[in-house]
Amino acid sequence: MSKFTLGPDECLVSFDVTALFTCVPVDESLVIVKDLLTADTTLESRTNLSPQQVTDLLSTCLKTTYFVYNDKFYVQREGAAMGSPVSPIIANLFMENFEEKALQSCANPPKYWGRYVDDIMVIMDNAEPLEHKLGVIRTLTHRAKTLSSDSTLLEKELDHVKKSLSICGYTKWTWSAPSSRKWDPKPRRNETPSKGHVSLPYVQGVTEAINRKIRSAGVTVHVKPSNTIRSMVVSPKDKVKTLDRTGSIYQIQCKDWPSQYIGETKRALGKRVSEHKREPSPVGGHMRSARHSFDPGEVKVLDSDSRWFQRGVKEAVYIAASEPDLNKDQGRHPLPAAYKRLLGSSGLGSLPRSRVPSSGTSSSTAPTQC
């Protein structure tokens, strides 16, 4: 900790876990312990017990905790027991696993993260970009002007917004700053009309410079935050299985030869894939004539888009990039030849391509071109 220094926009915070021992999920902790023991190459030199045997003994200790209250015996069903010598070890292993996953998946990890059992100290950035703060004023002011039915209610609402934001640290000058005013589509007198509008994601230190250049050309710039609460919170929806996804650009790979097919569908992918087993389909024709097969569970989703036109363009891009030999055409929207050069620099040009068999390949193993 002594090697770290606090920057002007950083702060030192601390927090702890509430009732750590009794909140530790026992079953998940046992899985973590078993995985660590299995990966420990020195375990055999320290004990004759296998990882499974150690885990079973630990499970007995954690799941047989009894106590007496009002002359009645109770069993603890959740968490580790308070006062048990094994509880700090289990809690520490669980927290280590938990915070490792959390920090690895964090879009903006803290500068420093230190923990001792359930006490945590963190150095984190406490400064929000100025453009974001001024955007809050614009949004709330626009909301007040849009929803207020008369001038009295509007004045009351704006006063409430100012008082609320002043509590959050907003000073008087932010209300008079040009960037905090709502954009008016009607140009004022002697004001040059805007040549257009562009929306940019905010990146501190970069967007400001780009903003100035674009504004100097007479184009109005709208800046939107890239870090939002929605982007940071995990989606509560269940993960959709591959074959249940809709609006997909997909790739079918032959199991017996490096032949490929790329297509798109707005329906559930599983239903479209089942149709490829039929004879009229290029994939079905190839599988029957060459006596090859493909695994529906191995169908790969390359991209997705619910919009019909955009999905067709994406299909054409992937077909042009990988040149699958089972496709009869270039997709719904064939790309002009000029796009070939762009695909090479986009990264899509590195996609695996189909291997067309040479003329010397026997007919029993070579796929029929469809």
mmCIF file of N, CA and C in Angstrom, residues 210-307:
data_model
loop_
_atom_site.group_PDB
_atom_site.id
_atom_site.type_symbol
_atom_site.label_atom_id
_atom_site.label_comp_id
_atom_site.label_asym_id
_atom_site.label_seq_id
_atom_site.Cartn_x
_atom_site.Cartn_y
_atom_site.Cartn_z
ATOM 1 N N ILE A 210 -11.808 16.309 -30.371
ATOM 2 C CA ILE A 210 -12.611 16.010 -31.565
ATOM 3 C C ILE A 210 -13.815 16.937 -31.629
ATOM 4 N N ASN A 211 -14.402 17.195 -30.461
ATOM 5 C CA ASN A 211 -15.564 18.076 -30.372
ATOM 6 C C ASN A 211 -15.243 19.459 -30.941
ATOM 7 N N ARG A 212 -14.099 20.005 -30.549
ATOM 8 C CA ARG A 212 -13.716 21.345 -31.019
ATOM 9 C C ARG A 212 -13.528 21.374 -32.536
ATOM 10 N N LYS A 213 -12.908 20.340 -33.076
ATOM 11 C CA LYS A 213 -12.666 20.284 -34.526
ATOM 12 C C LYS A 213 -13.973 20.229 -35.303
ATOM 13 N N ILE A 214 -14.898 19.392 -34.831
ATOM 14 C CA ILE A 214 -16.170 19.234 -35.547
ATOM 15 C C ILE A 214 -17.013 20.494 -35.439
ATOM 16 N N ARG A 215 -17.027 21.117 -34.241
ATOM 17 C CA ARG A 215 -17.798 22.350 -34.064
ATOM 18 C C ARG A 215 -17.257 23.477 -34.938
ATOM 19 N N SER A 216 -15.940 23.491 -35.140
ATOM 20 C CA SER A 216 -15.347 24.545 -35.975
ATOM 21 C C SER A 216 -15.804 24.444 -37.424
ATOM 22 N N ALA A 217 -16.274 23.250 -37.809
ATOM 23 C CA ALA A 217 -16.792 23.059 -39.169
ATOM 24 C C ALA A 217 -18.282 23.360 -39.255
ATOM 25 N N GLY A 218 -18.888 23.829 -38.159
ATOM 26 C CA GLY A 218 -20.293 24.196 -38.168
ATOM 27 C C GLY A 218 -21.246 23.059 -37.891
ATOM 28 N N VAL A 219 -20.743 21.962 -37.387
ATOM 29 C CA VAL A 219 -21.574 20.796 -37.075
ATOM 30 C C VAL A 219 -21.799 20.731 -35.567
ATOM 31 N N THR A 220 -23.032 20.528 -35.158
ATOM 32 C CA THR A 220 -23.366 20.426 -33.739
ATOM 33 C C THR A 220 -23.008 19.041 -33.216
ATOM 34 N N VAL A 221 -22.345 18.989 -32.062
ATOM 35 C CA VAL A 221 -21.894 17.728 -31.482
ATOM 36 C C VAL A 221 -22.696 17.420 -30.226
ATOM 37 N N HIS A 222 -23.198 16.207 -30.121
ATOM 38 C CA HIS A 222 -23.881 15.731 -28.926
ATOM 39 C C HIS A 222 -23.024 14.614 -28.328
ATOM 40 N N VAL A 223 -22.638 14.775 -27.089
ATOM 41 C CA VAL A 223 -21.766 13.802 -26.427
ATOM 42 C C VAL A 223 -22.600 12.920 -25.512
ATOM 43 N N LYS A 224 -22.411 11.612 -25.612
ATOM 44 C CA LYS A 224 -23.137 10.667 -24.760
ATOM 45 C C LYS A 224 -22.140 9.841 -23.958
ATOM 46 N N PRO A 225 -22.464 9.505 -22.716
ATOM 47 C CA PRO A 225 -21.545 8.729 -21.883
ATOM 48 C C PRO A 225 -21.451 7.294 -22.376
ATOM 49 N N SER A 226 -20.242 6.745 -22.344
ATOM 50 C CA SER A 226 -20.057 5.339 -22.726
ATOM 51 C C SER A 226 -20.229 4.427 -21.522
ATOM 52 N N ASN A 227 -19.967 4.966 -20.325
ATOM 53 C CA ASN A 227 -20.142 4.204 -19.090
ATOM 54 C C ASN A 227 -21.481 4.569 -18.465
ATOM 55 N N THR A 228 -22.441 3.693 -18.561
ATOM 56 C CA THR A 228 -23.746 3.934 -17.956
ATOM 57 C C THR A 228 -24.041 2.847 -16.937
ATOM 58 N N ILE A 229 -25.017 3.104 -16.083
ATOM 59 C CA ILE A 229 -25.396 2.102 -15.095
ATOM 60 C C ILE A 229 -25.851 0.828 -15.795
ATOM 61 N N ARG A 230 -26.563 0.995 -16.900
ATOM 62 C CA ARG A 230 -27.056 -0.173 -17.631
ATOM 63 C C ARG A 230 -25.914 -1.024 -18.169
ATOM 64 N N SER A 231 -24.833 -0.369 -18.635
ATOM 65 C CA SER A 231 -23.716 -1.132 -19.192
ATOM 66 C C SER A 231 -22.916 -1.846 -18.120
ATOM 67 N N MET A 232 -22.994 -1.348 -16.882
ATOM 68 C CA MET A 232 -22.208 -1.948 -15.797
ATOM 69 C C MET A 232 -22.958 -3.023 -15.034
ATOM 70 N N VAL A 233 -24.298 -2.980 -15.079
ATOM 71 C CA VAL A 233 -25.093 -3.965 -14.350
ATOM 72 C C VAL A 233 -25.322 -5.186 -15.222
ATOM 73 N N VAL A 234 -25.148 -6.369 -14.657
ATOM 74 C CA VAL A 234 -25.334 -7.605 -15.404
ATOM 75 C C VAL A 234 -26.794 -7.752 -15.797
ATOM 76 N N SER A 235 -27.042 -8.183 -17.033
ATOM 77 C CA SER A 235 -28.414 -8.373 -17.505
ATOM 78 C C SER A 235 -29.093 -9.476 -16.700
ATOM 79 N N PRO A 236 -30.321 -9.226 -16.202
ATOM 80 C CA PRO A 236 -31.009 -10.238 -15.406
ATOM 81 C C PRO A 236 -31.608 -11.356 -16.242
ATOM 82 N N LYS A 237 -31.577 -11.216 -17.565
ATOM 83 C CA LYS A 237 -32.186 -12.224 -18.415
ATOM 84 C C LYS A 237 -31.315 -13.473 -18.505
ATOM 85 N N ASP A 238 -31.955 -14.624 -18.651
ATOM 86 C CA ASP A 238 -31.227 -15.870 -18.843
ATOM 87 C C ASP A 238 -30.537 -15.858 -20.196
ATOM 88 N N LYS A 239 -29.392 -16.507 -20.271
ATOM 89 C CA LYS A 239 -28.655 -16.585 -21.518
ATOM 90 C C LYS A 239 -29.415 -17.446 -22.518
ATOM 91 N N VAL A 240 -29.589 -16.917 -23.729
ATOM 92 C CA VAL A 240 -30.335 -17.641 -24.759
ATOM 93 C C VAL A 240 -29.422 -18.680 -25.397
ATOM 94 N N LYS A 241 -29.913 -19.902 -25.515
ATOM 95 C CA LYS A 241 -29.144 -20.960 -26.162
ATOM 96 C C LYS A 241 -28.917 -20.617 -27.628
ATOM 97 N N THR A 242 -27.815 -21.115 -28.172
ATOM 98 C CA THR A 242 -27.435 -20.764 -29.538
ATOM 99 C C THR A 242 -28.538 -21.075 -30.533
ATOM 100 N N LEU A 243 -29.113 -22.269 -30.458
ATOM 101 C CA LEU A 243 -30.118 -22.679 -31.431
ATOM 102 C C LEU A 243 -31.461 -21.998 -31.211
ATOM 103 N N ASP A 244 -31.626 -21.264 -30.103
ATOM 104 C CA ASP A 244 -32.873 -20.538 -29.845
ATOM 105 C C ASP A 244 -32.767 -19.069 -30.248
ATOM 106 N N ARG A 245 -31.582 -18.633 -30.652
ATOM 107 C CA ARG A 245 -31.381 -17.229 -31.003
ATOM 108 C C ARG A 245 -32.050 -16.900 -32.335
ATOM 109 N N THR A 246 -32.502 -15.667 -32.469
ATOM 110 C CA THR A 246 -33.137 -15.209 -33.699
ATOM 111 C C THR A 246 -32.316 -14.076 -34.302
ATOM 112 N N GLY A 247 -32.550 -13.809 -35.588
ATOM 113 C CA GLY A 247 -31.828 -12.734 -36.261
ATOM 114 C C GLY A 247 -30.340 -12.980 -36.334
ATOM 115 N N SER A 248 -29.938 -14.195 -36.697
ATOM 116 C CA SER A 248 -28.523 -14.582 -36.637
ATOM 117 C C SER A 248 -27.891 -14.705 -38.018
ATOM 118 N N ILE A 249 -26.605 -14.403 -38.089
ATOM 119 C CA ILE A 249 -25.758 -14.760 -39.227
ATOM 120 C C ILE A 249 -24.923 -15.937 -38.740
ATOM 121 N N TYR A 250 -25.038 -17.077 -39.365
ATOM 122 C CA TYR A 250 -24.477 -18.318 -38.819
ATOM 123 C C TYR A 250 -23.556 -19.006 -39.813
ATOM 124 N N GLN A 251 -22.744 -19.917 -39.294
ATOM 125 C CA GLN A 251 -21.804 -20.688 -40.115
ATOM 126 C C GLN A 251 -21.936 -22.173 -39.791
ATOM 127 N N ILE A 252 -22.138 -22.988 -40.817
ATOM 128 C CA ILE A 252 -22.206 -24.441 -40.663
ATOM 129 C C ILE A 252 -20.904 -25.034 -41.187
ATOM 130 N N GLN A 253 -20.289 -25.882 -40.371
ATOM 131 C CA GLN A 253 -19.006 -26.483 -40.722
ATOM 132 C C GLN A 253 -19.174 -27.988 -40.918
ATOM 133 N N CYS A 254 -18.740 -28.505 -42.049
ATOM 134 C CA CYS A 254 -18.783 -29.944 -42.303
ATOM 135 C C CYS A 254 -17.814 -30.653 -41.357
ATOM 136 N N LYS A 255 -18.247 -31.782 -40.779
ATOM 137 C CA LYS A 255 -17.403 -32.516 -39.826
ATOM 138 C C LYS A 255 -16.307 -33.298 -40.526
ATOM 139 N N ASP A 256 -16.507 -33.649 -41.817
ATOM 140 C CA ASP A 256 -15.573 -34.543 -42.507
ATOM 141 C C ASP A 256 -14.689 -33.838 -43.519
ATOM 142 N N TRP A 257 -14.955 -32.557 -43.754
ATOM 143 C CA TRP A 257 -14.146 -31.805 -44.720
ATOM 144 C C TRP A 257 -14.271 -30.320 -44.383
ATOM 145 N N PRO A 258 -13.230 -29.520 -44.620
ATOM 146 C CA PRO A 258 -13.310 -28.089 -44.288
ATOM 147 C C PRO A 258 -14.189 -27.307 -45.250
ATOM 148 N N SER A 259 -15.419 -27.776 -45.434
ATOM 149 C CA SER A 259 -16.404 -27.056 -46.237
ATOM 150 C C SER A 259 -17.331 -26.286 -45.311
ATOM 151 N N GLN A 260 -17.745 -25.102 -45.756
ATOM 152 C CA GLN A 260 -18.535 -24.233 -44.898
ATOM 153 C C GLN A 260 -19.734 -23.673 -45.658
ATOM 154 N N TYR A 261 -20.702 -23.250 -44.872
ATOM 155 C CA TYR A 261 -21.853 -22.531 -45.417
ATOM 156 C C TYR A 261 -22.186 -21.392 -44.468
ATOM 157 N N ILE A 262 -22.434 -20.209 -45.008
ATOM 158 C CA ILE A 262 -22.807 -19.050 -44.198
ATOM 159 C C ILE A 262 -24.178 -18.572 -44.660
ATOM 160 N N GLY A 263 -25.063 -18.359 -43.706
ATOM 161 C CA GLY A 263 -26.403 -17.895 -44.019
ATOM 162 C C GLY A 263 -26.931 -16.967 -42.946
ATOM 163 N N GLU A 264 -28.164 -16.510 -43.121
ATOM 164 C CA GLU A 264 -28.810 -15.648 -42.134
ATOM 165 C C GLU A 264 -30.271 -16.036 -42.016
ATOM 166 N N THR A 265 -30.850 -15.777 -40.876
ATOM 167 C CA THR A 265 -32.255 -16.081 -40.657
ATOM 168 C C THR A 265 -32.816 -15.175 -39.579
ATOM 169 N N LYS A 266 -34.078 -14.810 -39.730
ATOM 170 C CA LYS A 266 -34.732 -14.014 -38.690
ATOM 171 C C LYS A 266 -35.414 -14.913 -37.665
ATOM 172 N N ARG A 267 -35.586 -16.197 -38.012
ATOM 173 C CA ARG A 267 -36.272 -17.141 -37.131
ATOM 174 C C ARG A 267 -35.301 -17.771 -36.139
ATOM 175 N N ALA A 268 -35.820 -18.661 -35.315
ATOM 176 C CA ALA A 268 -34.952 -19.391 -34.384
ATOM 177 C C ALA A 268 -33.927 -20.187 -35.186
ATOM 178 N N LEU A 269 -32.668 -20.105 -34.785
ATOM 179 C CA LEU A 269 -31.586 -20.720 -35.548
ATOM 180 C C LEU A 269 -31.767 -22.229 -35.672
ATOM 181 N N GLY A 270 -32.252 -22.886 -34.604
ATOM 182 C CA GLY A 270 -32.419 -24.331 -34.627
ATOM 183 C C GLY A 270 -33.371 -24.781 -35.731
ATOM 184 N N LYS A 271 -34.439 -24.016 -35.948
ATOM 185 C CA LYS A 271 -35.406 -24.369 -36.988
ATOM 186 C C LYS A 271 -34.782 -24.234 -38.369
ATOM 187 N N ARG A 272 -34.000 -23.160 -38.574
ATOM 188 C CA ARG A 272 -33.350 -22.967 -39.875
ATOM 189 C C ARG A 272 -32.295 -24.030 -40.130
ATOM 190 N N VAL A 273 -31.553 -24.410 -39.097
ATOM 191 C CA VAL A 273 -30.510 -25.426 -39.257
ATOM 192 C C VAL A 273 -31.126 -26.774 -39.639
ATOM 193 N N SER A 274 -32.279 -27.111 -39.042
ATOM 194 C CA SER A 274 -32.928 -28.384 -39.367
ATOM 195 C C SER A 274 -33.342 -28.431 -40.831
ATOM 196 N N GLU A 275 -33.650 -27.274 -41.424
ATOM 197 C CA GLU A 275 -34.027 -27.230 -42.833
ATOM 198 C C GLU A 275 -32.849 -27.514 -43.751
ATOM 199 N N HIS A 276 -31.634 -27.295 -43.259
ATOM 200 C CA HIS A 276 -30.441 -27.546 -44.067
ATOM 201 C C HIS A 276 -30.172 -29.040 -44.258
ATOM 202 N N LYS A 277 -30.872 -29.877 -43.532
ATOM 203 C CA LYS A 277 -30.677 -31.315 -43.697
ATOM 204 C C LYS A 277 -31.420 -31.852 -44.918
ATOM 205 N N ARG A 278 -32.276 -31.036 -45.497
ATOM 206 C CA ARG A 278 -33.054 -31.477 -46.645
ATOM 207 C C ARG A 278 -32.223 -31.408 -47.925
ATOM 208 N N GLU A 279 -32.628 -32.186 -48.918
ATOM 209 C CA GLU A 279 -31.902 -32.292 -50.179
ATOM 210 C C GLU A 279 -31.782 -30.980 -50.947
ATOM 211 N N PRO A 280 -32.868 -30.146 -51.060
ATOM 212 C CA PRO A 280 -32.730 -28.907 -51.849
ATOM 213 C C PRO A 280 -31.692 -27.946 -51.293
ATOM 214 N N SER A 281 -31.384 -28.034 -50.000
ATOM 215 C CA SER A 281 -30.412 -27.130 -49.405
ATOM 216 C C SER A 281 -29.004 -27.467 -49.895
ATOM 217 N N PRO A 282 -28.156 -26.444 -50.158
ATOM 218 C CA PRO A 282 -26.763 -26.715 -50.545
ATOM 219 C C PRO A 282 -26.036 -27.574 -49.516
ATOM 220 N N VAL A 283 -26.339 -27.340 -48.234
ATOM 221 C CA VAL A 283 -25.706 -28.138 -47.186
ATOM 222 C C VAL A 283 -26.215 -29.575 -47.243
ATOM 223 N N GLY A 284 -27.551 -29.747 -47.347
ATOM 224 C CA GLY A 284 -28.121 -31.085 -47.422
ATOM 225 C C GLY A 284 -27.653 -31.857 -48.631
ATOM 226 N N GLY A 285 -27.563 -31.162 -49.774
ATOM 227 C CA GLY A 285 -27.078 -31.825 -50.975
ATOM 228 C C GLY A 285 -25.642 -32.284 -50.829
ATOM 229 N N HIS A 286 -24.816 -31.456 -50.213
ATOM 230 C CA HIS A 286 -23.411 -31.822 -49.991
ATOM 231 C C HIS A 286 -23.289 -33.027 -49.048
ATOM 232 N N MET A 287 -24.064 -33.001 -47.984
ATOM 233 C CA MET A 287 -23.979 -34.081 -46.999
ATOM 234 C C MET A 287 -24.389 -35.429 -47.599
ATOM 235 N N ARG A 288 -25.376 -35.426 -48.480
ATOM 236 C CA ARG A 288 -25.834 -36.686 -49.062
ATOM 237 C C ARG A 288 -24.899 -37.164 -50.171
ATOM 238 N N SER A 289 -24.481 -36.274 -51.064
ATOM 239 C CA SER A 289 -23.644 -36.687 -52.182
ATOM 240 C C SER A 289 -22.251 -37.109 -51.732
ATOM 241 N N ALA A 290 -21.711 -36.428 -50.700
ATOM 242 C CA ALA A 290 -20.368 -36.765 -50.215
ATOM 243 C C ALA A 290 -20.395 -37.692 -49.013
ATOM 244 N N ARG A 291 -21.619 -38.017 -48.536
ATOM 245 C CA ARG A 291 -21.787 -38.862 -47.348
ATOM 246 C C ARG A 291 -21.066 -38.272 -46.134
ATOM 247 N N HIS A 292 -21.210 -36.975 -45.998
ATOM 248 C CA HIS A 292 -20.640 -36.255 -44.861
ATOM 249 C C HIS A 292 -21.761 -35.858 -43.906
ATOM 250 N N SER A 293 -21.411 -35.200 -42.821
ATOM 251 C CA SER A 293 -22.405 -34.786 -41.830
ATOM 252 C C SER A 293 -21.944 -33.505 -41.137
ATOM 253 N N PHE A 294 -22.860 -32.885 -40.418
ATOM 254 C CA PHE A 294 -22.512 -31.730 -39.590
ATOM 255 C C PHE A 294 -23.285 -31.837 -38.283
ATOM 256 N N ASP A 295 -22.719 -31.236 -37.231
ATOM 257 C CA ASP A 295 -23.308 -31.277 -35.905
ATOM 258 C C ASP A 295 -24.087 -29.989 -35.659
ATOM 259 N N PRO A 296 -25.423 -30.061 -35.520
ATOM 260 C CA PRO A 296 -26.201 -28.840 -35.279
ATOM 261 C C PRO A 296 -25.747 -28.078 -34.038
ATOM 262 N N GLY A 297 -25.240 -28.817 -33.044
ATOM 263 C CA GLY A 297 -24.774 -28.168 -31.827
ATOM 264 C C GLY A 297 -23.497 -27.382 -32.017
ATOM 265 N N GLU A 298 -22.789 -27.600 -33.136
ATOM 266 C CA GLU A 298 -21.537 -26.901 -33.411
ATOM 267 C C GLU A 298 -21.721 -25.731 -34.371
ATOM 268 N N VAL A 299 -22.973 -25.429 -34.737
ATOM 269 C CA VAL A 299 -23.221 -24.283 -35.612
ATOM 270 C C VAL A 299 -22.801 -23.002 -34.888
ATOM 271 N N LYS A 300 -22.047 -22.164 -35.566
ATOM 272 C CA LYS A 300 -21.468 -20.971 -34.943
ATOM 273 C C LYS A 300 -22.238 -19.722 -35.362
ATOM 274 N N VAL A 301 -22.585 -18.897 -34.385
ATOM 275 C CA VAL A 301 -23.225 -17.607 -34.670
ATOM 276 C C VAL A 301 -22.126 -16.560 -34.863
ATOM 277 N N LEU A 302 -22.016 -16.021 -36.066
ATOM 278 C CA LEU A 302 -20.989 -15.032 -36.379
ATOM 279 C C LEU A 302 -21.398 -13.626 -35.966
ATOM 280 N N ASP A 303 -22.694 -13.340 -36.082
ATOM 281 C CA ASP A 303 -23.191 -12.001 -35.774
ATOM 282 C C ASP A 303 -24.706 -12.088 -35.624
ATOM 283 N N SER A 304 -25.316 -11.001 -35.244
ATOM 284 C CA SER A 304 -26.773 -10.977 -35.117
ATOM 285 C C SER A 304 -27.292 -9.574 -35.373
ATOM 286 N N ASP A 305 -28.510 -9.494 -35.885
ATOM 287 C CA ASP A 305 -29.161 -8.216 -36.137
ATOM 288 C C ASP A 305 -30.632 -8.486 -36.412
ATOM 289 N N SER A 306 -31.503 -7.799 -35.729
ATOM 290 C CA SER A 306 -32.934 -8.005 -35.904
ATOM 291 C C SER A 306 -33.474 -7.310 -37.149
ATOM 292 N N ARG A 307 -32.693 -6.396 -37.733
ATOM 293 C CA ARG A 307 -33.136 -5.635 -38.904
ATOM 294 C C ARG A 307 -32.820 -6.397 -40.188
#
